[in-house]
């Protein structure tokens, strides 16, 4: 995976539910990852960002780079 990691782009889906926010990622190489975080009811965007941070850690890409892709 390290050889082409700079060229990958990510497709992300998010489902904000009552208890959990589910996040799924598929990269342009066909690999996938799934994670979930607690939904933050006072500000659902925080739960989404938490999930995206977890996905960036799973794929081993710094968060800023992950968001740009």
PDB file of N, CA and C in Angstrom, residues 12-69:
ATOM      1  N   UNK A  12     -15.974   8.667   0.930  1.00  0.00           N
ATOM      2  CA  UNK A  12     -16.423   8.449   2.300  1.00  0.00           C
ATOM      3  C   UNK A  12     -17.937   8.596   2.374  1.00  0.00           C
ATOM      4  N   UNK A  13     -18.558   7.679   3.107  1.00  0.00           N
ATOM      5  CA  UNK A  13     -19.975   7.778   3.407  1.00  0.00           C
ATOM      6  C   UNK A  13     -20.158   7.866   4.908  1.00  0.00           C
ATOM      7  N   UNK A  14     -21.125   8.668   5.333  1.00  0.00           N
ATOM      8  CA  UNK A  14     -21.368   8.882   6.768  1.00  0.00           C
ATOM      9  C   UNK A  14     -22.859   8.749   7.042  1.00  0.00           C
ATOM     10  N   UNK A  15     -23.199   8.035   8.113  1.00  0.00           N
ATOM     11  CA  UNK A  15     -24.583   7.920   8.578  1.00  0.00           C
ATOM     12  C   UNK A  15     -24.622   8.379  10.027  1.00  0.00           C
ATOM     13  N   UNK A  16     -25.262   9.524  10.264  1.00  0.00           N
ATOM     14  CA  UNK A  16     -25.391  10.054  11.626  1.00  0.00           C
ATOM     15  C   UNK A  16     -26.686   9.499  12.206  1.00  0.00           C
ATOM     16  N   UNK A  17     -26.549   8.663  13.220  1.00  0.00           N
ATOM     17  CA  UNK A  17     -27.713   8.074  13.863  1.00  0.00           C
ATOM     18  C   UNK A  17     -27.932   8.654  15.244  1.00  0.00           C
ATOM     19  N   UNK A  18     -28.876   8.092  15.956  1.00  0.00           N
ATOM     20  CA  UNK A  18     -29.204   8.580  17.290  1.00  0.00           C
ATOM     21  C   UNK A  18     -28.131   8.298  18.318  1.00  0.00           C
ATOM     22  N   UNK A  19     -27.441   7.167  18.186  1.00  0.00           N
ATOM     23  CA  UNK A  19     -26.405   6.787  19.143  1.00  0.00           C
ATOM     24  C   UNK A  19     -25.019   6.805  18.520  1.00  0.00           C
ATOM     25  N   UNK A  20     -24.907   6.274  17.303  1.00  0.00           N
ATOM     26  CA  UNK A  20     -23.603   6.166  16.646  1.00  0.00           C
ATOM     27  C   UNK A  20     -23.590   6.904  15.315  1.00  0.00           C
ATOM     28  N   UNK A  21     -22.407   7.381  14.948  1.00  0.00           N
ATOM     29  CA  UNK A  21     -22.132   7.910  13.623  1.00  0.00           C
ATOM     30  C   UNK A  21     -21.230   6.892  12.945  1.00  0.00           C
ATOM     31  N   UNK A  22     -21.720   6.310  11.851  1.00  0.00           N
ATOM     32  CA  UNK A  22     -20.973   5.287  11.116  1.00  0.00           C
ATOM     33  C   UNK A  22     -20.279   5.927   9.932  1.00  0.00           C
ATOM     34  N   UNK A  23     -19.022   5.530   9.699  1.00  0.00           N
ATOM     35  CA  UNK A  23     -18.244   6.067   8.589  1.00  0.00           C
ATOM     36  C   UNK A  23     -17.633   4.910   7.811  1.00  0.00           C
ATOM     37  N   UNK A  24     -17.762   4.974   6.501  1.00  0.00           N
ATOM     38  CA  UNK A  24     -17.168   3.958   5.639  1.00  0.00           C
ATOM     39  C   UNK A  24     -16.318   4.657   4.589  1.00  0.00           C
ATOM     40  N   UNK A  25     -15.198   4.049   4.256  1.00  0.00           N
ATOM     41  CA  UNK A  25     -14.268   4.610   3.290  1.00  0.00           C
ATOM     42  C   UNK A  25     -13.945   3.545   2.256  1.00  0.00           C
ATOM     43  N   UNK A  26     -13.878   3.964   0.999  1.00  0.00           N
ATOM     44  CA  UNK A  26     -13.329   3.144  -0.076  1.00  0.00           C
ATOM     45  C   UNK A  26     -12.302   4.020  -0.777  1.00  0.00           C
ATOM     46  N   UNK A  27     -11.088   3.486  -0.972  1.00  0.00           N
ATOM     47  CA  UNK A  27     -10.094   4.293  -1.672  1.00  0.00           C
ATOM     48  C   UNK A  27     -10.079   3.933  -3.153  1.00  0.00           C
ATOM     49  N   UNK A  28      -9.372   4.728  -3.928  1.00  0.00           N
ATOM     50  CA  UNK A  28      -9.343   4.521  -5.368  1.00  0.00           C
ATOM     51  C   UNK A  28      -8.635   3.231  -5.760  1.00  0.00           C
ATOM     52  N   UNK A  29      -7.974   2.585  -4.802  1.00  0.00           N
ATOM     53  CA  UNK A  29      -7.357   1.282  -5.038  1.00  0.00           C
ATOM     54  C   UNK A  29      -8.291   0.129  -4.712  1.00  0.00           C
ATOM     55  N   UNK A  30      -9.504   0.446  -4.225  1.00  0.00           N
ATOM     56  CA  UNK A  30     -10.493  -0.577  -3.929  1.00  0.00           C
ATOM     57  C   UNK A  30     -10.487  -1.089  -2.504  1.00  0.00           C
ATOM     58  N   UNK A  31      -9.601  -0.577  -1.665  1.00  0.00           N
ATOM     59  CA  UNK A  31      -9.579  -1.004  -0.257  1.00  0.00           C
ATOM     60  C   UNK A  31     -10.636  -0.239   0.519  1.00  0.00           C
ATOM     61  N   UNK A  32     -11.112  -0.841   1.610  1.00  0.00           N
ATOM     62  CA  UNK A  32     -12.164  -0.194   2.395  1.00  0.00           C
ATOM     63  C   UNK A  32     -11.853  -0.251   3.878  1.00  0.00           C
ATOM     64  N   UNK A  33     -12.523   0.618   4.623  1.00  0.00           N
ATOM     65  CA  UNK A  33     -12.413   0.664   6.078  1.00  0.00           C
ATOM     66  C   UNK A  33     -13.737   1.162   6.628  1.00  0.00           C
ATOM     67  N   UNK A  34     -14.066   0.706   7.825  1.00  0.00           N
ATOM     68  CA  UNK A  34     -15.307   1.100   8.491  1.00  0.00           C
ATOM     69  C   UNK A  34     -14.985   1.435   9.937  1.00  0.00           C
ATOM     70  N   UNK A  35     -15.647   2.470  10.462  1.00  0.00           N
ATOM     71  CA  UNK A  35     -15.504   2.808  11.874  1.00  0.00           C
ATOM     72  C   UNK A  35     -16.789   3.463  12.358  1.00  0.00           C
ATOM     73  N   UNK A  36     -16.904   3.575  13.652  1.00  0.00           N
ATOM     74  CA  UNK A  36     -18.050   4.278  14.219  1.00  0.00           C
ATOM     75  C   UNK A  36     -17.612   5.052  15.437  1.00  0.00           C
ATOM     76  N   UNK A  37     -18.323   6.149  15.687  1.00  0.00           N
ATOM     77  CA  UNK A  37     -18.088   6.979  16.862  1.00  0.00           C
ATOM     78  C   UNK A  37     -19.443   7.278  17.482  1.00  0.00           C
ATOM     79  N   UNK A  38     -19.422   7.790  18.672  1.00  0.00           N
ATOM     80  CA  UNK A  38     -20.678   8.216  19.283  1.00  0.00           C
ATOM     81  C   UNK A  38     -21.166   9.483  18.590  1.00  0.00           C
ATOM     82  N   UNK A  39     -22.454   9.554  18.353  1.00  0.00           N
ATOM     83  CA  UNK A  39     -23.064  10.759  17.816  1.00  0.00           C
ATOM     84  C   UNK A  39     -23.030  11.845  18.886  1.00  0.00           C
ATOM     85  N   UNK A  40     -22.636  13.037  18.487  1.00  0.00           N
ATOM     86  CA  UNK A  40     -22.625  14.173  19.401  1.00  0.00           C
ATOM     87  C   UNK A  40     -23.873  14.995  19.088  1.00  0.00           C
ATOM     88  N   UNK A  41     -24.905  14.795  19.893  1.00  0.00           N
ATOM     89  CA  UNK A  41     -26.216  15.389  19.592  1.00  0.00           C
ATOM     90  C   UNK A  41     -26.209  16.910  19.607  1.00  0.00           C
ATOM     91  N   UNK A  42     -25.391  17.508  20.456  1.00  0.00           N
ATOM     92  CA  UNK A  42     -25.356  18.973  20.505  1.00  0.00           C
ATOM     93  C   UNK A  42     -24.708  19.570  19.258  1.00  0.00           C
ATOM     94  N   UNK A  43     -23.843  18.797  18.585  1.00  0.00           N
ATOM     95  CA  UNK A  43     -23.187  19.249  17.360  1.00  0.00           C
ATOM     96  C   UNK A  43     -22.788  18.011  16.553  1.00  0.00           C
ATOM     97  N   UNK A  44     -23.683  17.498  15.700  1.00  0.00           N
ATOM     98  CA  UNK A  44     -23.398  16.270  14.953  1.00  0.00           C
ATOM     99  C   UNK A  44     -22.120  16.329  14.118  1.00  0.00           C
ATOM    100  N   UNK A  45     -21.683  17.513  13.734  1.00  0.00           N
ATOM    101  CA  UNK A  45     -20.459  17.604  12.933  1.00  0.00           C
ATOM    102  C   UNK A  45     -19.238  17.114  13.709  1.00  0.00           C
ATOM    103  N   UNK A  46     -19.247  17.235  15.037  1.00  0.00           N
ATOM    104  CA  UNK A  46     -18.125  16.728  15.840  1.00  0.00           C
ATOM    105  C   UNK A  46     -18.023  15.218  15.733  1.00  0.00           C
ATOM    106  N   UNK A  47     -19.161  14.517  15.750  1.00  0.00           N
ATOM    107  CA  UNK A  47     -19.146  13.067  15.576  1.00  0.00           C
ATOM    108  C   UNK A  47     -18.624  12.670  14.211  1.00  0.00           C
ATOM    109  N   UNK A  48     -19.007  13.445  13.188  1.00  0.00           N
ATOM    110  CA  UNK A  48     -18.522  13.179  11.829  1.00  0.00           C
ATOM    111  C   UNK A  48     -17.006  13.378  11.775  1.00  0.00           C
ATOM    112  N   UNK A  49     -16.518  14.483  12.312  1.00  0.00           N
ATOM    113  CA  UNK A  49     -15.070  14.733  12.309  1.00  0.00           C
ATOM    114  C   UNK A  49     -14.316  13.671  13.092  1.00  0.00           C
ATOM    115  N   UNK A  50     -14.868  13.225  14.212  1.00  0.00           N
ATOM    116  CA  UNK A  50     -14.232  12.146  14.982  1.00  0.00           C
ATOM    117  C   UNK A  50     -14.108  10.893  14.126  1.00  0.00           C
ATOM    118  N   UNK A  51     -15.167  10.566  13.386  1.00  0.00           N
ATOM    119  CA  UNK A  51     -15.133   9.396  12.511  1.00  0.00           C
ATOM    120  C   UNK A  51     -14.110   9.541  11.395  1.00  0.00           C
ATOM    121  N   UNK A  52     -14.031  10.733  10.809  1.00  0.00           N
ATOM    122  CA  UNK A  52     -13.048  10.969   9.749  1.00  0.00           C
ATOM    123  C   UNK A  52     -11.625  10.872  10.285  1.00  0.00           C
ATOM    124  N   UNK A  53     -11.405  11.379  11.494  1.00  0.00           N
ATOM    125  CA  UNK A  53     -10.075  11.255  12.111  1.00  0.00           C
ATOM    126  C   UNK A  53      -9.710   9.793  12.326  1.00  0.00           C
ATOM    127  N   UNK A  54     -10.684   8.995  12.747  1.00  0.00           N
ATOM    128  CA  UNK A  54     -10.424   7.566  12.945  1.00  0.00           C
ATOM    129  C   UNK A  54     -10.090   6.887  11.615  1.00  0.00           C
ATOM    130  N   UNK A  55     -10.812   7.250  10.554  1.00  0.00           N
ATOM    131  CA  UNK A  55     -10.517   6.664   9.238  1.00  0.00           C
ATOM    132  C   UNK A  55      -9.119   7.053   8.768  1.00  0.00           C
ATOM    133  N   UNK A  56      -8.724   8.314   8.980  1.00  0.00           N
ATOM    134  CA  UNK A  56      -7.384   8.734   8.553  1.00  0.00           C
ATOM    135  C   UNK A  56      -6.308   7.956   9.304  1.00  0.00           C
ATOM    136  N   UNK A  57      -6.562   7.657  10.577  1.00  0.00           N
ATOM    137  CA  UNK A  57      -5.602   6.862  11.345  1.00  0.00           C
ATOM    138  C   UNK A  57      -5.553   5.421  10.833  1.00  0.00           C
ATOM    139  N   UNK A  58      -6.701   4.881  10.476  1.00  0.00           N
ATOM    140  CA  UNK A  58      -6.753   3.506   9.958  1.00  0.00           C
ATOM    141  C   UNK A  58      -5.930   3.380   8.676  1.00  0.00           C
ATOM    142  N   UNK A  59      -6.055   4.357   7.772  1.00  0.00           N
ATOM    143  CA  UNK A  59      -5.319   4.280   6.509  1.00  0.00           C
ATOM    144  C   UNK A  59      -3.903   4.836   6.630  1.00  0.00           C
ATOM    145  N   UNK A  60      -3.563   5.418   7.781  1.00  0.00           N
ATOM    146  CA  UNK A  60      -2.203   5.879   8.029  1.00  0.00           C
ATOM    147  C   UNK A  60      -1.820   7.141   7.291  1.00  0.00           C
ATOM    148  N   UNK A  61      -2.777   8.052   7.145  1.00  0.00           N
ATOM    149  CA  UNK A  61      -2.519   9.311   6.445  1.00  0.00           C
ATOM    150  C   UNK A  61      -2.830  10.454   7.408  1.00  0.00           C
ATOM    151  N   UNK A  62      -1.949  11.453   7.507  1.00  0.00           N
ATOM    152  CA  UNK A  62      -2.244  12.596   8.368  1.00  0.00           C
ATOM    153  C   UNK A  62      -3.595  13.216   8.008  1.00  0.00           C
ATOM    154  N   UNK A  63      -4.316  13.695   9.017  1.00  0.00           N
ATOM    155  CA  UNK A  63      -5.691  14.130   8.837  1.00  0.00           C
ATOM    156  C   UNK A  63      -5.848  15.203   7.759  1.00  0.00           C
ATOM    157  N   UNK A  64      -4.965  16.186   7.723  1.00  0.00           N
ATOM    158  CA  UNK A  64      -5.051  17.238   6.714  1.00  0.00           C
ATOM    159  C   UNK A  64      -4.917  16.678   5.297  1.00  0.00           C
ATOM    160  N   UNK A  65      -3.973  15.769   5.102  1.00  0.00           N
ATOM    161  CA  UNK A  65      -3.811  15.127   3.796  1.00  0.00           C
ATOM    162  C   UNK A  65      -5.027  14.284   3.452  1.00  0.00           C
ATOM    163  N   UNK A  66      -5.538  13.583   4.446  1.00  0.00           N
ATOM    164  CA  UNK A  66      -6.733  12.759   4.248  1.00  0.00           C
ATOM    165  C   UNK A  66      -7.899  13.609   3.739  1.00  0.00           C
ATOM    166  N   UNK A  67      -8.125  14.766   4.348  1.00  0.00           N
ATOM    167  CA  UNK A  67      -9.226  15.633   3.939  1.00  0.00           C
ATOM    168  C   UNK A  67      -9.026  16.176   2.516  1.00  0.00           C
ATOM    169  N   UNK A  68      -7.798  16.464   2.144  1.00  0.00           N
ATOM    170  CA  UNK A  68      -7.539  16.976   0.798  1.00  0.00           C
ATOM    171  C   UNK A  68      -7.818  15.935  -0.280  1.00  0.00           C
ATOM    172  N   UNK A  69      -7.716  14.654   0.080  1.00  0.00           N
ATOM    173  CA  UNK A  69      -7.924  13.592  -0.899  1.00  0.00           C
ATOM    174  C   UNK A  69      -9.375  13.271  -1.049  1.00  0.00           C
TER     175      UNK A  69
END
